[in-house]
mmCIF file of C-alpha atoms and ligand atoms in Angstrom:
data_model
loop_
_atom_site.group_PDB
_atom_site.id
_atom_site.type_symbol
_atom_site.label_atom_id
_atom_site.label_comp_id
_atom_site.label_asym_id
_atom_site.label_seq_id
_atom_site.Cartn_x
_atom_site.Cartn_y
_atom_site.Cartn_z
ATOM 1 C CA MET J 18 11.368 -5.098 -2.205
ATOM 2 C CA SER J 19 14.320 -6.952 -0.713
ATOM 3 C CA THR J 20 13.557 -10.253 0.970
ATOM 4 C CA ALA J 21 14.201 -10.544 4.697
ATOM 5 C CA SER J 22 16.801 -13.169 5.425
ATOM 6 C CA PHE J 23 15.560 -16.328 7.132
ATOM 7 C CA ASP J 24 17.981 -18.768 8.785
ATOM 8 C CA LEU J 25 17.352 -22.392 7.852
ATOM 9 C CA LEU J 26 17.166 -25.221 10.344
ATOM 10 C CA PRO J 27 16.382 -28.153 8.029
ATOM 11 C CA SER J 28 14.086 -30.990 9.039
ATOM 12 C CA THR J 29 15.955 -34.200 9.849
ATOM 13 C CA ASN J 30 12.802 -36.175 9.185
ATOM 14 C CA PRO J 31 11.127 -34.870 5.989
ATOM 15 C CA ALA J 32 8.326 -36.922 4.429
ATOM 16 C CA ALA J 33 9.555 -39.526 1.930
ATOM 17 C CA ASP J 34 8.705 -38.732 -1.714
ATOM 18 C CA ALA J 35 6.212 -41.621 -1.853
ATOM 19 C CA VAL J 36 4.423 -40.427 1.311
ATOM 20 C CA ARG J 37 4.225 -36.864 -0.011
ATOM 21 C CA ASP J 38 2.992 -38.035 -3.433
ATOM 22 C CA ASN J 39 0.270 -40.048 -1.740
ATOM 23 C CA ILE J 40 -0.879 -37.010 0.227
ATOM 24 C CA LEU J 41 -0.766 -34.767 -2.861
ATOM 25 C CA ALA J 42 -2.959 -37.227 -4.785
ATOM 26 C CA ALA J 43 -5.877 -36.583 -2.362
ATOM 27 C CA PRO J 44 -4.953 -33.841 0.113
ATOM 28 C CA GLY J 45 -8.436 -32.896 1.404
ATOM 29 C CA PHE J 46 -8.317 -29.566 3.230
ATOM 30 C CA GLY J 47 -6.106 -28.622 6.179
ATOM 31 C CA GLN J 48 -5.209 -32.158 7.221
ATOM 32 C CA HIS J 49 -1.589 -32.556 6.103
ATOM 33 C CA PHE J 50 1.324 -30.190 6.595
ATOM 34 C CA THR J 51 4.677 -29.688 4.933
ATOM 35 C CA ASP J 52 8.107 -30.411 6.440
ATOM 36 C CA HIS J 53 8.895 -26.877 7.634
ATOM 37 C CA MET J 54 7.355 -23.708 9.038
ATOM 38 C CA ALA J 55 8.533 -20.099 9.033
ATOM 39 C CA HIS J 56 8.869 -18.201 12.310
ATOM 40 C CA VAL J 57 9.636 -14.648 13.405
ATOM 41 C CA ARG J 58 9.608 -13.477 17.029
ATOM 42 C CA TRP J 59 8.658 -10.057 18.391
ATOM 43 C CA THR J 60 9.392 -8.519 21.745
ATOM 44 C CA LEU J 61 8.621 -5.011 22.883
ATOM 45 C CA ASP J 62 12.324 -4.284 23.382
ATOM 46 C CA ALA J 63 13.830 -5.965 20.299
ATOM 47 C CA GLY J 64 10.984 -5.691 17.735
ATOM 48 C CA TRP J 65 10.845 -8.388 15.024
ATOM 49 C CA HIS J 66 13.865 -10.710 15.063
ATOM 50 C CA GLY J 67 14.999 -14.327 14.808
ATOM 51 C CA HIS J 68 13.703 -14.930 11.251
ATOM 52 C CA GLU J 69 13.942 -18.675 10.631
ATOM 53 C CA VAL J 70 12.552 -21.622 8.710
ATOM 54 C CA ARG J 71 12.553 -24.642 10.965
ATOM 55 C CA PRO J 72 11.040 -28.149 11.040
ATOM 56 C CA TYR J 73 7.235 -28.252 11.260
ATOM 57 C CA GLY J 74 6.188 -29.433 14.699
ATOM 58 C CA PRO J 75 4.390 -28.679 17.980
ATOM 59 C CA LEU J 76 4.953 -25.309 19.623
ATOM 60 C CA THR J 77 6.201 -24.990 23.176
ATOM 61 C CA LEU J 78 3.891 -22.502 24.877
ATOM 62 C CA ASP J 79 3.740 -21.558 28.519
ATOM 63 C CA PRO J 80 0.301 -22.507 29.950
ATOM 64 C CA ALA J 81 -0.032 -18.836 30.936
ATOM 65 C CA ALA J 82 0.595 -17.599 27.358
ATOM 66 C CA ALA J 83 -1.861 -14.730 26.790
ATOM 67 C CA VAL J 84 -3.257 -16.224 23.553
ATOM 68 C CA LEU J 85 -4.603 -19.231 25.461
ATOM 69 C CA HIS J 86 -6.610 -17.015 27.804
ATOM 70 C CA TYR J 87 -7.536 -13.854 25.935
ATOM 71 C CA ALA J 88 -7.435 -14.997 22.288
ATOM 72 C CA GLN J 89 -4.970 -12.335 21.164
ATOM 73 C CA GLU J 90 -4.442 -13.970 17.767
ATOM 74 C CA ILE J 91 -4.782 -13.212 14.055
ATOM 75 C CA PHE J 92 -4.286 -15.219 10.874
ATOM 76 C CA GLU J 93 -4.379 -15.148 7.085
ATOM 77 C CA GLY J 94 -5.290 -17.554 4.283
ATOM 78 C CA ILE J 95 -3.374 -17.436 1.000
ATOM 79 C CA LYS J 96 -2.448 -20.052 -1.599
ATOM 80 C CA ALA J 97 0.543 -21.099 -3.706
ATOM 81 C CA TYR J 98 -0.283 -22.330 -7.228
ATOM 82 C CA ARG J 99 1.852 -24.485 -9.517
ATOM 83 C CA HIS J 100 1.935 -23.330 -13.137
ATOM 84 C CA ALA J 101 2.349 -25.657 -16.128
ATOM 85 C CA ASP J 102 6.101 -24.841 -16.383
ATOM 86 C CA GLY J 103 6.618 -25.984 -12.763
ATOM 87 C CA SER J 104 7.023 -22.465 -11.323
ATOM 88 C CA VAL J 105 5.098 -21.564 -8.154
ATOM 89 C CA TRP J 106 3.150 -18.340 -7.682
ATOM 90 C CA THR J 107 0.924 -16.651 -5.149
ATOM 91 C CA PHE J 108 -1.998 -14.281 -5.578
ATOM 92 C CA ARG J 109 -2.123 -10.649 -4.372
ATOM 93 C CA PRO J 110 0.006 -11.260 -1.254
ATOM 94 C CA GLU J 111 0.259 -7.533 -0.566
ATOM 95 C CA LYS J 112 -3.536 -7.518 0.042
ATOM 96 C CA ASN J 113 -3.148 -10.243 2.682
ATOM 97 C CA ALA J 114 -0.141 -8.458 4.206
ATOM 98 C CA GLU J 115 -2.149 -5.239 4.442
ATOM 99 C CA ARG J 116 -5.161 -7.017 5.977
ATOM 100 C CA PHE J 117 -2.840 -8.791 8.436
ATOM 101 C CA ARG J 118 -1.624 -5.375 9.618
ATOM 102 C CA ARG J 119 -5.213 -4.124 9.919
ATOM 103 C CA SER J 120 -6.093 -7.210 11.973
ATOM 104 C CA ALA J 121 -2.958 -6.698 14.101
ATOM 105 C CA ARG J 122 -3.960 -3.116 14.919
ATOM 106 C CA ARG J 123 -7.447 -4.211 16.051
ATOM 107 C CA LEU J 124 -6.057 -7.017 18.218
ATOM 108 C CA ALA J 125 -3.301 -4.769 19.672
ATOM 109 C CA LEU J 126 -0.627 -6.980 18.123
ATOM 110 C CA PRO J 127 2.553 -5.658 16.465
ATOM 111 C CA GLU J 128 2.349 -4.959 12.727
ATOM 112 C CA LEU J 129 4.427 -7.106 10.376
ATOM 113 C CA SER J 130 5.962 -5.501 7.270
ATOM 114 C CA ASP J 131 5.170 -6.637 3.703
ATOM 115 C CA GLU J 132 8.802 -7.623 3.516
ATOM 116 C CA ASP J 133 8.502 -10.052 6.434
ATOM 117 C CA PHE J 134 5.035 -11.314 5.429
ATOM 118 C CA ILE J 135 5.940 -12.065 1.805
ATOM 119 C CA GLY J 136 9.528 -12.943 2.751
ATOM 120 C CA SER J 137 8.340 -15.614 5.212
ATOM 121 C CA ILE J 138 6.190 -17.220 2.503
ATOM 122 C CA LYS J 139 9.059 -17.159 -0.003
ATOM 123 C CA ALA J 140 11.468 -18.600 2.569
ATOM 124 C CA LEU J 141 9.080 -21.445 3.444
ATOM 125 C CA LEU J 142 8.361 -22.226 -0.216
ATOM 126 C CA ALA J 143 12.102 -22.265 -1.007
ATOM 127 C CA GLN J 144 12.235 -25.393 1.182
ATOM 128 C CA ASP J 145 8.809 -26.970 0.720
ATOM 129 C CA HIS J 146 7.933 -26.238 -2.948
ATOM 130 C CA ALA J 147 7.672 -29.975 -3.700
ATOM 131 C CA TRP J 148 4.467 -29.878 -1.610
ATOM 132 C CA VAL J 149 2.664 -27.645 -4.129
ATOM 133 C CA PRO J 150 0.319 -29.989 -6.032
ATOM 134 C CA THR J 151 0.143 -30.005 -9.830
ATOM 135 C CA PRO J 152 -3.416 -29.489 -11.143
ATOM 136 C CA GLN J 153 -4.620 -32.382 -13.262
ATOM 137 C CA SER J 154 -7.099 -30.313 -15.303
ATOM 138 C CA ALA J 155 -8.370 -26.739 -15.634
ATOM 139 C CA ALA J 156 -11.155 -27.588 -13.150
ATOM 140 C CA ASP J 157 -8.690 -28.897 -10.541
ATOM 141 C CA GLU J 158 -8.243 -26.272 -7.797
ATOM 142 C CA CYS J 159 -5.470 -28.021 -5.855
ATOM 143 C CA SER J 160 -2.902 -25.711 -4.275
ATOM 144 C CA LEU J 161 -0.699 -25.285 -1.235
ATOM 145 C CA TYR J 162 -2.788 -23.429 1.338
ATOM 146 C CA LEU J 163 -0.634 -21.100 3.441
ATOM 147 C CA ARG J 164 -1.645 -20.112 6.940
ATOM 148 C CA PRO J 165 0.322 -17.192 8.406
ATOM 149 C CA PHE J 166 -0.678 -16.519 12.036
ATOM 150 C CA MET J 167 0.427 -14.427 14.986
ATOM 151 C CA ILE J 168 -0.057 -15.245 18.670
ATOM 152 C CA ALA J 169 0.495 -13.475 21.981
ATOM 153 C CA SER J 170 2.993 -15.813 23.620
ATOM 154 C CA GLU J 171 3.904 -13.776 26.699
ATOM 155 C CA LYS J 172 3.459 -15.592 30.016
ATOM 156 C CA PHE J 173 1.199 -13.136 31.793
ATOM 157 C CA LEU J 174 -2.374 -13.336 33.069
ATOM 158 C CA GLY J 175 -3.018 -9.603 33.370
ATOM 159 C CA VAL J 176 -5.220 -8.255 30.593
ATOM 160 C CA ARG J 177 -3.080 -5.972 28.398
ATOM 161 C CA PRO J 178 -1.422 -6.301 24.977
ATOM 162 C CA ALA J 179 1.331 -8.925 25.105
ATOM 163 C CA ARG J 180 4.956 -7.832 25.008
ATOM 164 C CA GLU J 181 6.086 -11.128 23.445
ATOM 165 C CA VAL J 182 4.559 -12.357 20.220
ATOM 166 C CA ASP J 183 5.326 -15.104 17.693
ATOM 167 C CA TYR J 184 4.491 -15.181 13.990
ATOM 168 C CA TYR J 185 4.463 -18.426 12.004
ATOM 169 C CA VAL J 186 3.559 -19.655 8.540
ATOM 170 C CA ILE J 187 2.489 -23.256 8.089
ATOM 171 C CA ALA J 188 1.485 -24.828 4.767
ATOM 172 C CA SER J 189 -1.032 -27.501 3.876
ATOM 173 C CA PRO J 190 -1.662 -29.075 0.459
ATOM 174 C CA ALA J 191 -5.326 -28.550 -0.374
ATOM 175 C CA ALA J 192 -8.055 -29.730 -2.720
ATOM 176 C CA ALA J 193 -11.518 -28.075 -2.905
ATOM 177 C CA TYR J 194 -12.733 -26.745 0.483
ATOM 178 C CA PHE J 195 -16.209 -28.206 -0.018
ATOM 179 C CA LYS J 196 -16.289 -31.959 -0.657
ATOM 180 C CA GLY J 197 -18.766 -31.507 -3.506
ATOM 181 C CA GLY J 198 -16.351 -29.187 -5.376
ATOM 182 C CA ILE J 199 -18.479 -26.724 -7.325
ATOM 183 C CA GLU J 200 -21.747 -28.507 -6.534
ATOM 184 C CA PRO J 201 -24.063 -25.891 -4.932
ATOM 185 C CA VAL J 202 -23.724 -25.755 -1.158
ATOM 186 C CA SER J 203 -26.729 -25.319 1.176
ATOM 187 C CA ILE J 204 -26.518 -22.458 3.657
ATOM 188 C CA TRP J 205 -28.113 -22.206 7.092
ATOM 189 C CA LEU J 206 -29.407 -18.796 8.217
ATOM 190 C CA SER J 207 -28.255 -18.082 11.768
ATOM 191 C CA GLN J 208 -31.275 -16.461 13.406
ATOM 192 C CA HIS J 209 -29.993 -16.390 17.012
ATOM 193 C CA TYR J 210 -26.218 -16.194 16.897
ATOM 194 C CA LYS J 211 -24.255 -13.184 15.620
ATOM 195 C CA ARG J 212 -20.722 -13.301 14.327
ATOM 196 C CA ALA J 213 -19.784 -9.657 14.828
ATOM 197 C CA ALA J 214 -21.086 -6.334 16.181
ATOM 198 C CA PRO J 215 -20.297 -2.702 15.309
ATOM 199 C CA GLY J 216 -17.059 -1.627 16.944
ATOM 200 C CA GLY J 217 -16.033 -5.254 17.435
ATOM 201 C CA THR J 218 -13.544 -7.406 15.544
ATOM 202 C CA GLY J 219 -15.671 -8.559 12.574
ATOM 203 C CA PHE J 220 -13.419 -6.957 9.939
ATOM 204 C CA ALA J 221 -10.280 -8.490 11.448
ATOM 205 C CA LYS J 222 -9.164 -12.009 10.604
ATOM 206 C CA CYS J 223 -8.897 -13.230 14.181
ATOM 207 C CA GLY J 224 -9.641 -16.645 15.633
ATOM 208 C CA GLY J 225 -12.326 -15.176 17.908
ATOM 209 C CA ASN J 226 -14.618 -14.393 14.963
ATOM 210 C CA TYR J 227 -14.415 -17.983 13.813
ATOM 211 C CA ALA J 228 -14.942 -19.287 17.360
ATOM 212 C CA ALA J 229 -18.073 -17.115 17.527
ATOM 213 C CA SER J 230 -19.362 -18.751 14.338
ATOM 214 C CA LEU J 231 -18.988 -22.362 15.476
ATOM 215 C CA ALA J 232 -22.241 -22.862 17.424
ATOM 216 C CA ALA J 233 -24.099 -21.545 14.357
ATOM 217 C CA GLN J 234 -21.935 -23.733 12.096
ATOM 218 C CA LYS J 235 -22.998 -26.709 14.231
ATOM 219 C CA GLU J 236 -26.664 -25.737 13.729
ATOM 220 C CA ALA J 237 -25.892 -25.599 10.004
ATOM 221 C CA SER J 238 -24.425 -29.129 9.972
ATOM 222 C CA ASP J 239 -27.302 -30.425 12.110
ATOM 223 C CA ASN J 240 -29.626 -29.057 9.415
ATOM 224 C CA GLY J 241 -27.703 -30.586 6.522
ATOM 225 C CA CYS J 242 -25.957 -27.353 5.474
ATOM 226 C CA GLY J 243 -22.304 -26.771 4.642
ATOM 227 C CA GLN J 244 -22.055 -23.144 5.766
ATOM 228 C CA VAL J 245 -23.865 -20.555 7.858
ATOM 229 C CA ALA J 246 -24.978 -17.022 6.885
ATOM 230 C CA PHE J 247 -24.987 -14.224 9.449
ATOM 231 C CA LEU J 248 -27.210 -11.145 9.652
ATOM 232 C CA ASP J 249 -26.093 -7.874 11.253
ATOM 233 C CA ALA J 250 -26.281 -7.580 15.040
ATOM 234 C CA ALA J 251 -27.931 -4.151 15.188
ATOM 235 C CA GLU J 252 -31.071 -4.718 13.066
ATOM 236 C CA ASN J 253 -31.041 -8.466 12.375
ATOM 237 C CA LYS J 254 -31.834 -7.577 8.788
ATOM 238 C CA TRP J 255 -28.695 -7.037 6.681
ATOM 239 C CA ILE J 256 -26.716 -9.893 5.177
ATOM 240 C CA GLU J 257 -23.104 -9.834 6.284
ATOM 241 C CA GLU J 258 -21.133 -12.925 5.343
ATOM 242 C CA LEU J 259 -20.811 -16.655 5.862
ATOM 243 C CA GLY J 260 -18.729 -18.280 8.608
ATOM 244 C CA GLY J 261 -15.584 -17.880 6.515
ATOM 245 C CA MET J 262 -16.581 -16.529 3.086
ATOM 246 C CA ASN J 263 -18.192 -13.504 1.393
ATOM 247 C CA LEU J 264 -21.468 -13.692 -0.568
ATOM 248 C CA PHE J 265 -22.490 -12.468 -4.036
ATOM 249 C CA PHE J 266 -25.957 -12.188 -5.637
ATOM 250 C CA VAL J 267 -26.389 -12.226 -9.425
ATOM 251 C CA TYR J 268 -29.438 -10.426 -10.883
ATOM 252 C CA LYS J 269 -31.129 -11.155 -14.166
ATOM 253 C CA ASP J 270 -30.358 -7.640 -15.481
ATOM 254 C CA GLY J 271 -26.575 -8.200 -15.215
ATOM 255 C CA ARG J 272 -25.987 -6.648 -11.792
ATOM 256 C CA ILE J 273 -23.865 -8.561 -9.307
ATOM 257 C CA ALA J 274 -24.087 -7.380 -5.708
ATOM 258 C CA THR J 275 -22.176 -8.070 -2.498
ATOM 259 C CA PRO J 276 -22.747 -6.560 0.949
ATOM 260 C CA ARG J 277 -20.956 -3.224 1.370
ATOM 261 C CA LEU J 278 -17.949 -3.432 3.686
ATOM 262 C CA THR J 279 -18.540 -2.353 7.273
ATOM 263 C CA ASP J 280 -16.517 -3.041 10.399
ATOM 264 C CA THR J 281 -18.479 -6.284 10.815
ATOM 265 C CA ILE J 282 -17.473 -7.811 7.450
ATOM 266 C CA LEU J 283 -14.128 -9.304 6.458
ATOM 267 C CA GLU J 284 -12.675 -7.697 3.327
ATOM 268 C CA GLY J 285 -12.018 -10.809 1.257
ATOM 269 C CA VAL J 286 -9.223 -10.772 -1.344
ATOM 270 C CA THR J 287 -11.347 -13.053 -3.552
ATOM 271 C CA ARG J 288 -14.333 -10.713 -3.005
ATOM 272 C CA ASP J 289 -12.270 -7.773 -4.228
ATOM 273 C CA SER J 290 -10.956 -9.764 -7.215
ATOM 274 C CA VAL J 291 -14.484 -10.885 -8.178
ATOM 275 C CA LEU J 292 -15.628 -7.240 -8.246
ATOM 276 C CA THR J 293 -12.882 -6.481 -10.803
ATOM 277 C CA LEU J 294 -13.358 -9.659 -12.871
ATOM 278 C CA ALA J 295 -17.144 -9.161 -12.975
ATOM 279 C CA LYS J 296 -16.719 -5.695 -14.500
ATOM 280 C CA ASP J 297 -14.380 -7.224 -17.075
ATOM 281 C CA GLU J 298 -17.128 -9.709 -17.939
ATOM 282 C CA GLY J 299 -19.591 -6.900 -18.694
ATOM 283 C CA LEU J 300 -21.485 -7.303 -15.419
ATOM 284 C CA THR J 301 -22.359 -4.370 -13.156
ATOM 285 C CA PRO J 302 -20.820 -4.861 -9.711
ATOM 286 C CA GLU J 303 -22.513 -3.274 -6.715
ATOM 287 C CA GLU J 304 -21.388 -2.982 -3.099
ATOM 288 C CA ARG J 305 -24.398 -2.048 -1.008
ATOM 289 C CA PRO J 306 -26.510 -3.191 1.930
ATOM 290 C CA ILE J 307 -28.533 -6.296 0.992
ATOM 291 C CA SER J 308 -31.373 -7.352 3.295
ATOM 292 C CA ILE J 309 -32.673 -10.811 3.999
ATOM 293 C CA ASP J 310 -36.015 -9.597 2.569
ATOM 294 C CA GLU J 311 -34.283 -8.758 -0.724
ATOM 295 C CA TRP J 312 -32.836 -12.303 -0.770
ATOM 296 C CA ARG J 313 -36.279 -13.829 -0.071
ATOM 297 C CA GLU J 314 -38.194 -11.642 -2.556
ATOM 298 C CA GLY J 315 -35.494 -11.646 -5.262
ATOM 299 C CA ALA J 316 -35.262 -15.425 -5.127
ATOM 300 C CA ALA J 317 -39.050 -15.840 -5.332
ATOM 301 C CA SER J 318 -39.553 -13.330 -8.181
ATOM 302 C CA GLY J 319 -36.665 -14.610 -10.300
ATOM 303 C CA GLU J 320 -34.804 -11.247 -10.056
ATOM 304 C CA ILE J 321 -31.912 -13.082 -8.381
ATOM 305 C CA THR J 322 -30.664 -15.794 -10.717
ATOM 306 C CA GLU J 323 -27.569 -17.029 -8.849
ATOM 307 C CA ILE J 324 -25.920 -16.766 -5.457
ATOM 308 C CA PHE J 325 -22.345 -17.742 -4.703
ATOM 309 C CA ALA J 326 -19.848 -17.779 -1.865
ATOM 310 C CA CYS J 327 -16.218 -16.810 -2.319
ATOM 311 C CA GLY J 328 -13.000 -16.876 -0.365
ATOM 312 C CA THR J 329 -9.415 -18.050 -0.624
ATOM 313 C CA ALA J 330 -10.322 -21.521 0.619
ATOM 314 C CA ALA J 331 -13.722 -21.738 -1.121
ATOM 315 C CA VAL J 332 -12.635 -19.995 -4.389
ATOM 316 C CA ILE J 333 -16.141 -19.469 -5.889
ATOM 317 C CA THR J 334 -18.823 -21.935 -4.829
ATOM 318 C CA PRO J 335 -22.491 -21.686 -5.889
ATOM 319 C CA VAL J 336 -25.105 -21.518 -3.139
ATOM 320 C CA GLY J 337 -28.086 -23.815 -3.664
ATOM 321 C CA GLU J 338 -30.612 -22.841 -1.007
ATOM 322 C CA LEU J 339 -30.827 -20.844 2.206
ATOM 323 C CA VAL J 340 -32.352 -22.980 4.947
ATOM 324 C CA THR J 341 -34.186 -21.015 7.664
ATOM 325 C CA GLU J 342 -36.287 -21.997 10.678
ATOM 326 C CA GLU J 343 -39.342 -20.989 8.597
ATOM 327 C CA GLY J 344 -38.336 -23.173 5.664
ATOM 328 C CA PRO J 345 -35.958 -22.987 2.687
ATOM 329 C CA ILE J 346 -35.479 -19.983 0.412
ATOM 330 C CA ARG J 347 -34.849 -21.228 -3.129
ATOM 331 C CA LEU J 348 -34.387 -19.499 -6.460
ATOM 332 C CA ALA J 349 -37.568 -19.452 -8.576
ATOM 333 C CA ALA J 350 -35.856 -21.286 -11.457
ATOM 334 C CA LYS J 351 -33.144 -23.907 -11.084
ATOM 335 C CA SER J 352 -29.864 -22.095 -11.785
ATOM 336 C CA ASP J 353 -27.062 -23.417 -13.937
ATOM 337 C CA ASN J 354 -24.775 -21.005 -12.024
ATOM 338 C CA GLU J 355 -23.333 -19.827 -15.320
ATOM 339 C CA VAL J 356 -21.938 -16.547 -13.923
ATOM 340 C CA ALA J 357 -20.335 -18.213 -10.879
ATOM 341 C CA LYS J 358 -18.730 -20.835 -13.113
ATOM 342 C CA ARG J 359 -17.516 -18.236 -15.616
ATOM 343 C CA LEU J 360 -15.955 -16.052 -12.902
ATOM 344 C CA ARG J 361 -14.463 -19.115 -11.228
ATOM 345 C CA THR J 362 -12.802 -20.238 -14.464
ATOM 346 C CA LYS J 363 -11.510 -16.704 -15.068
ATOM 347 C CA LEU J 364 -10.056 -16.515 -11.564
ATOM 348 C CA LEU J 365 -8.496 -19.998 -11.642
ATOM 349 C CA ASP J 366 -7.039 -19.455 -15.138
ATOM 350 C CA LEU J 367 -5.345 -16.327 -13.869
ATOM 351 C CA GLN J 368 -4.080 -17.936 -10.649
ATOM 352 C CA TYR J 369 -2.685 -20.977 -12.484
ATOM 353 C CA GLY J 370 -1.042 -18.879 -15.199
ATOM 354 C CA ARG J 371 -3.358 -20.058 -17.999
ATOM 355 C CA SER J 372 -4.356 -16.491 -18.847
ATOM 356 C CA GLU J 373 -2.577 -13.177 -18.953
ATOM 357 C CA ASP J 374 -1.967 -11.577 -15.547
ATOM 358 C CA LYS J 375 -3.228 -8.221 -16.764
ATOM 359 C CA TYR J 376 -3.767 -6.792 -13.274
ATOM 360 C CA GLY J 377 -0.298 -7.792 -11.996
ATOM 361 C CA TRP J 378 -1.906 -9.951 -9.300
ATOM 362 C CA LEU J 379 0.679 -12.770 -9.311
ATOM 363 C CA THR J 380 3.948 -12.930 -7.368
ATOM 364 C CA ARG J 381 6.476 -15.631 -8.163
ATOM 365 C CA LEU J 382 7.586 -17.689 -5.163
ATOM 366 C CA VAL J 383 9.762 -20.375 -6.764
HETATM 367 C C1 COI Z 3 -9.801 -18.684 3.842
HETATM 368 O O1 COI Z 3 -10.602 -18.665 2.913
HETATM 369 O O2 COI Z 3 -8.580 -18.634 3.634
HETATM 370 C C2 COI Z 3 -10.232 -18.744 5.245
HETATM 371 O O3 COI Z 3 -9.470 -18.407 6.115
HETATM 372 C C3 COI Z 3 -11.584 -19.249 5.557
HETATM 373 C C4 COI Z 3 -11.675 -20.570 6.211
HETATM 374 C C5 COI Z 3 -13.072 -21.071 5.965
HETATM 375 C C6 COI Z 3 -10.704 -21.610 5.819
#
């Protein structure tokens, strides 16, 4: 694949080394951004053009830009990892590029090629690679979180697909998504709000899905929980996903199950990787409908021995309890989350180049 050529407009005000080092020592999540961003413009007449890497900074948008009114927007989440030899790599970017195109089709946005998607990340990293943190130990999951996104920027208040669109990639040094790291997170069960409905946009990575999850996420925080779990809209029975992560259930007989993909569930790249790694570990992966009753009964009987959330941001994070309006659902025996930890180590070792990349999942950026 040849890399699309991006013009460079260098920042005249990049962060000083000491400022950047300070940020990299404790980056948090999504709070600090690198010196540059990548940008490509699309118009109906000219297609994709104007590939550039330019200084990070506020966008100039017309107040009538369609994205501000009708939420015609999609995004991705992908990370850059520093290996021990200083090189920088990313993980399965063609999966994100493919999902970005799927999201674009659902939101009536133009599709971006693999070449432009991966090329924009490479072009940004060519400038801002010093912002990729160096892990301090094998348990350290620091990385540079990349956020490609596409917005309808046409100035037009009629409701139809925009004829002017902008694509950007911004980058943010990141530590663990959850403050507690791999400490089990409590989950709130959303019993009134739905995230997605059949025929809707649930499978697409669009801002609207996340906006729809926020009132439930607020309920979760008000109830001391770090994330919210959604049930399906049709029957209010089937587990779908969390606000921004997929879910896995580990059974005492070695099965490991995740809800089967439907058009209301986001196809996570980490979810897909876990299914492969689990098989490698001698577990039996299953993709099938999982009901809230199965969660309740499996937890009570001891059939379910672990539950974990996974996603690019969350990596693999154990779930402690499910808090519902009727009371908490807890596993019968306190779990040491051995399977979640084992899969997490396997995934991180691969991403950080500490184990052989036997699936060819890594792409070198720098
Ligand atoms: C990701 O995992 O990359 C996401 O976009 C989810 C969000 C919770 C940050």
